[in-house]
Coordinates of C-alpha atoms and ligand atoms in Angstrom, one line a residue:
X1 CA -10.5 -6.0 20.8
X2 CA -9.9 -2.4 20.0
X3 CA -8.0 -1.7 16.8
X4 CA -4.6 -1.8 17.1
X5 CA -2.0 1.6 16.6
X6 CA 1.4 0.9 15.6
X7 CA 4.2 3.2 15.2
X8 CA 7.3 2.9 12.7
X9 CA 9.9 5.1 14.4
X10 CA 12.9 5.8 12.4
X11 CA 15.7 8.4 13.2
X12 CA 16.1 10.2 9.9
X13 CA 19.7 9.7 9.8
X14 CA 19.9 8.0 6.8
X15 CA 18.0 6.4 4.1
X16 CA 15.9 3.6 5.2
X17 CA 16.8 0.2 3.7
X18 CA 15.3 -3.2 3.3
X19 CA 15.4 -4.2 6.6
X20 CA 13.6 -1.1 7.8
X21 CA 11.0 -1.9 5.5
X22 CA 10.4 -5.1 7.0
X23 CA 9.8 -3.4 10.3
X24 CA 7.5 -0.9 8.6
X25 CA 5.4 -3.0 6.6
X26 CA 5.0 -5.5 9.5
X27 CA 3.7 -2.9 11.5
X28 CA 1.2 -1.7 8.7
X29 CA 0.0 -5.1 7.6
X30 CA -0.1 -5.8 11.5
X31 CA -2.3 -2.6 11.8
X32 CA -4.1 -2.8 8.4
X33 CA -5.5 -6.4 9.0
X34 CA -7.6 -5.1 11.7
X35 CA -8.3 -1.7 10.9
X36 CA -5.7 -0.2 13.2
X37 CA -4.0 3.0 12.3
X38 CA 0.0 3.5 11.5
X39 CA 1.8 6.5 13.1
X40 CA 5.4 7.4 11.3
X41 CA 7.1 8.9 14.2
X42 CA 10.5 10.5 13.5
X43 CA 12.9 9.8 16.0
X44 CA 14.8 13.1 15.5
X45 CA 15.7 14.2 19.2
X46 CA 19.6 13.9 17.8
X47 CA 19.4 17.6 16.5
X48 CA 22.8 17.1 15.1
X49 CA 22.4 13.9 13.5
X50 CA 18.9 14.2 11.9
X51 CA 17.8 15.5 9.0
X52 CA 14.9 16.9 7.3
X53 CA 16.1 16.0 3.7
X54 CA 16.4 11.9 5.4
X55 CA 12.7 12.3 7.2
X56 CA 11.3 13.5 3.6
X57 CA 12.9 10.4 1.4
X58 CA 11.5 8.6 4.2
X59 CA 7.9 9.4 3.7
X60 CA 8.7 9.0 -0.3
X61 CA 9.8 5.6 0.3
X62 CA 7.0 4.3 2.4
X63 CA 4.6 6.0 0.2
X64 CA 6.4 4.1 -2.9
X65 CA 6.1 1.1 -0.8
X66 CA 2.3 1.4 -0.5
X67 CA 2.1 2.8 3.1
X68 CA 0.4 5.9 3.9
X69 CA 0.9 6.4 7.6
X70 CA -2.5 8.0 9.1
X71 CA 0.0 10.4 10.9
X72 CA 3.4 11.5 10.9
X73 CA 5.1 13.5 13.6
X74 CA 8.5 14.2 14.8
X75 CA 10.0 13.8 18.3
X76 CA 11.8 17.4 17.9
X77 CA 8.7 19.2 18.0
X78 CA 7.5 17.3 21.6
X79 CA 10.1 18.3 23.6
X80 CA 7.5 19.8 26.7
X81 CA 6.3 17.0 26.7
X82 CA 9.4 14.7 27.6
X83 CA 10.4 17.5 30.0
X84 CA 7.6 17.0 31.6
X85 CA 7.4 13.4 32.2
X86 CA 11.4 13.7 33.3
X87 CA 10.3 16.2 35.7
X88 CA 7.5 13.4 37.0
X89 CA 10.4 11.0 37.6
X90 CA 12.7 13.1 39.2
X91 CA 10.0 14.5 41.6
X92 CA 9.3 10.6 42.5
X93 CA 13.2 10.3 42.7
X94 CA 13.4 7.7 40.0
X95 CA 15.7 10.1 37.7
X96 CA 18.6 10.8 39.3
X97 CA 21.8 12.8 38.3
X98 CA 25.0 11.2 38.0
X99 CA 28.2 12.8 37.7
X100 CA 31.1 9.9 36.5
X101 CA 32.8 10.6 33.6
X102 CA 32.6 7.7 30.8
X103 CA 36.3 6.9 32.3
X104 CA 35.7 6.5 35.5
X105 CA 32.7 4.5 34.6
X106 CA 34.8 2.5 32.7
X107 CA 37.4 1.8 35.4
X108 CA 35.0 1.0 37.6
X109 CA 33.2 -1.8 34.9
X110 CA 37.1 -3.2 34.6
X111 CA 37.3 -3.6 38.4
X112 CA 33.8 -5.1 38.9
X113 CA 34.5 -8.0 36.0
X114 CA 38.1 -8.4 37.7
X115 CA 36.4 -9.0 40.9
X116 CA 33.5 -11.7 39.2
X117 CA 31.0 -9.4 39.8
X118 CA 28.3 -8.3 37.1
X119 CA 29.5 -4.9 35.7
X120 CA 26.2 -2.9 36.5
X121 CA 26.2 0.8 37.5
X122 CA 26.6 0.8 41.2
X123 CA 24.0 3.6 41.9
X124 CA 26.9 5.2 44.0
X125 CA 25.5 8.8 42.9
X126 CA 22.2 7.8 44.9
X127 CA 24.3 8.3 48.2
X128 CA 26.2 12.0 47.1
X129 CA 24.8 14.6 49.7
X130 CA 23.8 18.4 48.9
X131 CA 27.4 19.1 49.5
X132 CA 28.9 16.6 47.1
X133 CA 26.3 18.0 44.5
X134 CA 27.4 21.4 45.1
X135 CA 31.1 20.2 45.1
X136 CA 31.0 18.4 42.0
X137 CA 29.3 21.5 40.2
X138 CA 31.6 23.8 41.2
X139 CA 34.1 21.6 39.4
X140 CA 32.2 22.5 36.5
X141 CA 30.5 18.5 36.2
X142 CA 27.1 18.5 34.7
X143 CA 24.9 15.7 35.5
X144 CA 23.4 13.0 33.4
X145 CA 20.0 11.6 34.7
X146 CA 19.5 8.0 35.5
X147 CA 16.3 5.8 35.7
X148 CA 16.2 4.1 38.9
X149 CA 15.0 0.3 38.0
X150 CA 13.1 -1.5 40.1
X151 CA 15.0 -5.0 40.8
X152 CA 12.5 -7.3 39.5
X153 CA 12.2 -9.4 36.8
X154 CA 9.9 -8.2 33.7
X155 CA 8.0 -10.6 31.6
X156 CA 6.2 -10.1 28.4
X157 CA 4.3 -12.8 25.8
X158 CA 6.1 -11.3 23.0
X159 CA 4.5 -11.4 19.7
X160 CA 7.0 -13.5 17.8
X161 CA 9.2 -14.7 20.6
X162 CA 6.6 -15.9 23.0
X163 CA 7.2 -15.9 26.6
X164 CA 10.0 -13.7 27.6
X165 CA 11.6 -12.2 30.5
X166 CA 14.7 -10.0 31.4
X167 CA 15.9 -9.9 35.2
X168 CA 16.3 -6.0 35.8
X169 CA 18.8 -7.0 38.6
X170 CA 21.3 -7.9 35.5
X171 CA 20.7 -4.2 34.0
X172 CA 22.4 -1.2 35.1
X173 CA 20.1 2.2 35.8
X174 CA 19.6 3.5 32.0
X175 CA 21.0 7.0 31.2
X176 CA 17.9 8.8 29.9
X177 CA 19.3 12.5 29.7
X178 CA 22.9 13.2 28.6
X179 CA 24.7 16.0 30.5
X180 CA 24.1 17.9 27.8
X181 CA 20.5 18.1 28.6
X182 CA 19.5 15.7 25.4
X183 CA 17.2 13.2 25.7
X184 CA 18.8 9.3 24.6
X185 CA 15.8 7.5 22.5
X186 CA 14.1 5.7 25.3
X187 CA 12.1 8.4 27.2
X188 CA 10.7 10.1 24.4
X189 CA 9.9 6.9 22.5
X190 CA 7.7 5.6 25.9
X191 CA 6.3 9.3 26.4
X192 CA 5.2 9.3 23.3
X193 CA 3.7 5.4 22.8
X194 CA 1.9 6.6 25.9
X195 CA 0.6 10.1 24.8
X196 CA -0.4 8.4 21.0
X197 CA -2.0 5.3 22.5
X198 CA 0.5 2.4 20.9
X199 CA -1.0 -0.6 21.6
X200 CA 1.5 -2.7 19.8
X201 CA 5.1 -2.1 19.4
X202 CA 6.6 -4.0 16.8
X203 CA 10.4 -3.8 15.9
X204 CA 13.5 -5.5 15.5
X205 CA 14.9 -7.9 18.0
X206 CA 18.2 -5.4 18.4
X207 CA 15.7 -3.9 20.6
X208 CA 14.6 -7.0 22.7
X209 CA 17.2 -5.7 25.9
X210 CA 15.5 -2.3 25.8
X211 CA 12.2 -3.8 26.6
X212 CA 12.2 -4.3 30.1
X213 CA 13.5 -0.8 30.8
X214 CA 10.7 0.6 28.5
X215 CA 8.0 -1.7 30.5
X216 CA 9.1 -0.4 33.5
X217 CA 8.8 3.2 32.3
X218 CA 5.6 2.5 31.1
X219 CA 4.3 1.5 34.4
X220 CA 5.9 4.1 36.4
X221 CA 4.1 7.1 34.0
X222 CA 1.2 5.7 32.9
X223 CA 0.3 2.6 35.5
X224 CA 0.7 -1.0 36.2
X225 CA -0.5 -3.3 33.3
X226 CA -0.5 -0.2 30.6
X227 CA 2.5 -1.2 28.7
X228 CA 2.0 -2.1 24.8
X229 CA 2.3 -5.7 23.5
X230 CA 5.8 -6.3 22.0
X231 CA 6.7 -8.1 18.9
X232 CA 10.5 -8.3 18.1
X233 CA 11.2 -9.9 14.6
X234 CA 14.3 -11.3 13.2
X235 CA 16.5 -8.8 11.4
X236 CA 16.8 -9.3 7.5
X237 CA 20.5 -9.7 6.2
X238 CA 21.7 -10.4 3.1
X239 CA 23.3 -13.8 2.4
X240 CA 26.4 -12.0 0.1
X241 CA 27.3 -10.6 3.5
X242 CA 26.5 -6.9 2.4
X243 CA 25.3 -5.6 5.2
X244 CA 22.2 -3.6 5.8
X245 CA 22.9 0.1 7.0
X246 CA 21.2 3.3 7.0
X247 CA 24.5 5.0 6.4
X248 CA 26.4 2.9 3.5
X249 CA 22.9 3.4 1.8
X250 CA 23.3 -0.5 1.0
X251 CA 19.9 -1.6 -0.6
X252 CA 18.3 1.8 0.2
X253 CA 14.5 1.8 -0.6
X254 CA 15.2 4.6 -3.0
X255 CA 17.9 3.0 -4.5
X256 CA 15.9 -0.1 -5.2
X257 CA 13.3 2.3 -6.7
X258 CA 15.7 3.8 -9.1
X259 CA 17.2 0.6 -10.3
X260 CA 13.4 0.0 -11.3
X261 CA 12.9 -3.0 -9.0
X262 CA 9.0 -3.2 -8.6
X263 CA 7.8 -1.9 -5.0
X264 CA 5.8 -5.0 -4.7
X265 CA 9.0 -7.1 -4.9
X266 CA 10.5 -5.3 -2.4
X267 CA 7.9 -5.5 -0.3
X268 CA 7.2 -9.5 -0.5
X269 CA 10.9 -10.2 -0.1
X270 CA 10.9 -7.8 3.1
X271 CA 8.4 -9.5 4.4
X272 CA 8.1 -13.4 3.0
X273 CA 12.1 -13.8 4.1
X274 CA 12.1 -15.9 7.2
X275 CA 8.5 -16.5 7.2
X276 CA 6.6 -20.1 6.4
X277 CA 5.4 -18.5 3.2
X278 CA 7.9 -19.1 0.4
X279 CA 9.0 -15.9 -1.0
X280 CA 6.7 -15.2 -4.3
X281 CA 5.5 -12.5 -6.4
X282 CA 2.4 -10.5 -5.3
X283 CA 0.3 -8.3 -6.8
X284 CA -0.9 -6.0 -4.0
X285 CA -0.1 -5.6 -0.1
X286 CA -3.4 -7.0 0.6
X287 CA -2.2 -10.3 -0.6
X288 CA 0.2 -10.3 2.1
X289 CA -2.3 -9.5 4.3
X290 CA -3.9 -12.3 4.0
X291 CA -1.5 -14.7 5.4
X292 CA 0.3 -12.4 7.7
X293 CA 0.9 -13.3 11.1
X294 CA 3.6 -12.5 13.5
X295 CA 3.8 -15.6 15.4
X296 CA 4.7 -17.5 12.3
X297 CA 7.8 -15.3 11.9
X298 CA 11.2 -17.5 12.1
X299 CA 13.4 -17.1 14.8
X300 CA 16.3 -18.1 12.7
X301 CA 17.9 -15.3 11.0
X302 CA 16.1 -14.2 7.7
X303 CA 18.7 -14.4 5.1
X304 CA 17.8 -13.0 1.2
X305 CA 20.0 -13.2 -1.7
X306 CA 19.9 -9.4 -3.2
X307 CA 20.0 -10.9 -6.6
X308 CA 16.6 -12.4 -6.1
X309 CA 15.3 -9.0 -6.5
X310 CA 15.4 -8.9 -10.3
X311 CA 13.6 -11.9 -11.2
X312 CA 11.2 -11.6 -8.1
X313 CA 10.9 -8.0 -9.4
X314 CA 10.2 -9.2 -13.1
X315 CA 8.0 -11.9 -11.8
X316 CA 5.9 -9.3 -10.2
X317 CA 5.5 -7.1 -13.4
X318 CA 4.4 -10.2 -15.2
X319 CA 1.6 -10.4 -13.0
X320 CA 0.1 -7.2 -12.8
X321 CA -2.6 -6.3 -15.0
X322 CA -2.7 -2.9 -16.7
X323 CA -5.1 -1.4 -13.9
X324 CA -1.7 -1.3 -11.5
X325 CA 0.5 0.0 -13.8
X326 CA -1.6 2.5 -15.9
X327 CA -0.2 5.7 -13.9
X328 CA 3.0 4.9 -14.1
X329 CA 2.9 4.0 -17.7
X330 CA 1.2 7.3 -18.1
X331 CA 4.2 8.9 -16.8
X332 CA 6.5 7.2 -19.4
X333 CA 4.1 9.0 -22.0
X334 CA 2.1 5.5 -22.6
X335 CA -1.6 6.7 -22.8
X336 CA -4.5 5.5 -25.1
X337 CA -6.9 3.1 -25.6
X338 CA -4.5 0.3 -27.1
X339 CA -3.1 0.4 -23.6
X340 CA -4.7 -2.9 -22.3
X341 CA -3.8 -4.9 -25.1
X342 CA -0.5 -3.6 -25.3
X343 CA 0.5 -4.5 -21.4
X344 CA -1.0 -8.0 -22.3
X345 CA 1.3 -8.4 -25.1
X346 CA 4.2 -7.1 -23.4
X347 CA 4.5 -7.7 -19.8
X348 CA 5.9 -11.1 -19.9
X349 CA 8.9 -9.5 -21.5
X350 CA 9.8 -6.8 -18.9
X351 CA 12.6 -7.2 -16.5
X352 CA 11.3 -3.4 -15.9
X353 CA 8.4 -1.3 -16.0
X354 CA 10.7 1.1 -18.2
X355 CA 11.3 -1.4 -20.6
X356 CA 7.6 -1.1 -21.7
X357 CA 8.4 2.1 -23.9
X358 CA 10.5 0.0 -26.0
X359 CA 7.8 -1.9 -27.1
X360 CA 5.6 1.3 -27.2
X361 CA 7.9 2.8 -29.9
X362 CA 7.4 -0.5 -31.7
X363 CA 3.6 -0.7 -31.7
X364 CA 2.9 3.4 -31.7
X365 CA 6.4 5.2 -32.7
X366 CA 9.2 4.6 -35.2
X367 CA 11.7 2.3 -35.1
X368 CA 14.3 1.4 -37.6
X369 CA 13.6 -2.2 -39.2
X370 CA 16.4 -4.7 -39.7
X371 CA 16.1 -6.2 -43.0
X372 CA 18.3 -9.3 -44.0
X373 CA 17.1 -10.3 -47.2
X374 CA 14.8 -7.5 -48.7
X375 CA 13.6 -10.0 -51.3
X376 CA 11.7 -12.3 -48.6
X377 CA 10.3 -9.3 -46.5
X378 CA 9.0 -7.4 -49.7
X379 CA 7.2 -10.8 -50.7
X380 CA 5.9 -11.1 -46.9
X381 CA 4.7 -7.5 -47.3
X382 CA 2.9 -8.0 -50.1
X383 CA 1.2 -11.1 -48.7
X384 CA -0.2 -9.2 -45.4
X385 CA -3.6 -9.5 -45.1
X386 CA -6.3 -7.0 -45.2
X387 CA -7.6 -5.1 -41.9
X388 CA -8.9 -5.4 -39.5
X389 CA -6.4 -7.9 -37.6
X390 CA -6.5 -10.4 -34.4
X391 CA -4.7 -12.7 -32.7
X392 CA -5.1 -15.5 -35.7
X393 CA -3.9 -12.9 -38.2
X394 CA -0.1 -13.5 -37.4
X395 CA -0.7 -17.2 -38.0
X396 CA -2.6 -16.8 -41.2
X397 CA -0.1 -14.5 -42.8
X398 CA 3.0 -16.6 -42.0
X399 CA 1.2 -19.9 -43.0
X400 CA 0.5 -18.1 -46.8
X401 CA 4.3 -16.5 -46.7
X402 CA 5.5 -20.0 -45.5
X403 CA 3.6 -21.6 -48.5
X404 CA 5.0 -18.8 -51.2
X405 CA 8.5 -18.7 -49.8
X406 CA 9.1 -22.2 -49.0
X407 CA 10.9 -21.1 -45.8
X408 CA 9.9 -22.6 -42.2
X409 CA 10.8 -22.3 -38.4
X410 CA 13.2 -19.9 -37.8
X411 CA 14.3 -18.8 -41.2
X412 CA 10.6 -17.6 -41.7
X413 CA 9.9 -15.9 -38.3
X414 CA 13.2 -14.8 -37.7
X415 CA 13.6 -12.0 -40.4
X416 CA 10.1 -11.2 -39.8
X417 CA 10.4 -10.3 -36.0
X418 CA 13.7 -8.3 -37.2
X419 CA 11.8 -6.4 -39.8
X420 CA 8.7 -5.8 -37.6
X421 CA 10.3 -4.7 -34.3
X422 CA 13.8 -4.0 -35.1
X423 CA 14.6 -6.7 -32.2
X424 CA 16.1 -9.9 -31.9
X425 CA 13.7 -11.3 -29.2
X426 CA 10.3 -9.8 -28.1
X427 CA 6.8 -10.3 -27.2
X428 CA 4.7 -12.8 -29.2
X429 CA 4.0 -11.2 -32.6
X430 CA 0.8 -12.3 -32.5
X431 CA -0.3 -10.1 -30.3
X432 CA 1.9 -7.0 -31.3
X433 CA 1.2 -7.5 -34.8
X434 CA -2.1 -6.2 -34.5
X435 CA -1.1 -3.1 -32.4
X436 CA 1.4 -2.2 -35.0
X437 CA -1.3 -2.3 -37.9
X438 CA -0.5 -2.6 -42.2
X439 CA 0.6 0.8 -42.7
X440 CA 3.4 0.4 -40.1
X441 CA 4.3 -3.4 -40.7
X442 CA 4.4 -3.1 -44.5
X443 CA 6.5 0.2 -44.4
X444 CA 9.1 -1.8 -41.8
X445 CA 9.0 -4.8 -44.0
X446 CA 9.9 -2.9 -47.3
X447 CA 12.9 -1.3 -44.8
X448 CA 11.4 2.0 -44.5
X449 CA 11.8 3.6 -40.5
X450 CA 8.1 4.2 -39.7
Ligands
LIG1 N1 14.3 4.9 16.1 C1 14.4 3.3 16.6 C2 15.1 2.6 15.5 O1 15.2 3.3 14.6 C3 12.6 2.6 16.9 C4 13.1 1.8 17.8 C5 11.8 1.6 18.4 O2 10.9 1.1 17.5 O3 11.4 1.5 19.4 O4 15.4 1.7 15.8

């Protein structure tokens, strides 16, 4: 089998959300699992609505998710290819000019429905004479251009949905070029898929209805049997009814990143929701690759609860090893030889990576101790064992403090925690204490900021 080439083709008219991430990751996992290539293609032929800043934010978001495209292209730089394809279709008589206004088409549709006919474009424009064209253009009308569909049933084996078909007799000839000369999405998409050698088109099921038209275009422009394979996955929907929309920015990848959610939690939720594998924390995208199978994506709706992201993100952090987070800890200013034991000590206490900073201050920086009973704290300080300390030091020390002061349970441990960390709760002190060290521990037990 030749290695797959896939594309993720967002229009840069807003920020991508977790539902778009699902499509991007499905493509990425599908291609990379088999050593294939992933193209990021900006569908930016709509020059009015497309923005470079959105294109850039989409690339940044994908990178954050762990997707590095093999190629990034912009349709706005490829108009010559679309013009050439349009010309070829016109010459073959398969792209024909029409002059009906939206109003006229609407009235025609209503009449058809009233007569019990399917509201399909009647191809009246194909009967126009040369004189008609001249008259209409003299009236100031500009044509839009429709692709002449062959009246046949198009069949394909969908990678997700299985055997599928659409009867093209039930479709209107699609408009490929608007009257202002701009392209709708269909033609540039097919022209690029051919030019880039796309082998698999994996996208949301909102595009199923475009597939028959696109397969006809593939066959016209590049020959019978030349269409890529198609897979249409169900769309992610939030169970709380919060809509996913590029325009509203709801659950945008940028927003989730800024909220401190782990990218692997976003990826796990985006990919595993609605699959046969239940949603669980992962420590790398490779972990998803092992079990990923488009054929196992459910056809039912893929509902998720956005609140799940917080706990999944925390569980993700708890499972990551220090190498996975070292660069990000460095960005927070956390570096040095103690990083590995520090990370082991604190990770299971974090809800976001950012929180590690607080505990770093506890072991390396300064904190204000909380002393409830200075007599008890001083007595405990006097019993601190000599260094070097290890994970047994805490239990050895507290056993002595218990013996000397008669305190036990919460009355013993809680004041020590408050004094040593300034916090009510946190990571296991057995692991923190050796990192805090005797000088700081002693100073804090005596109530000094250190
Ligand atoms: N720009 C289209 C979208 O974002 C691409 C659809 C496709 O993958 O063909 O929905």
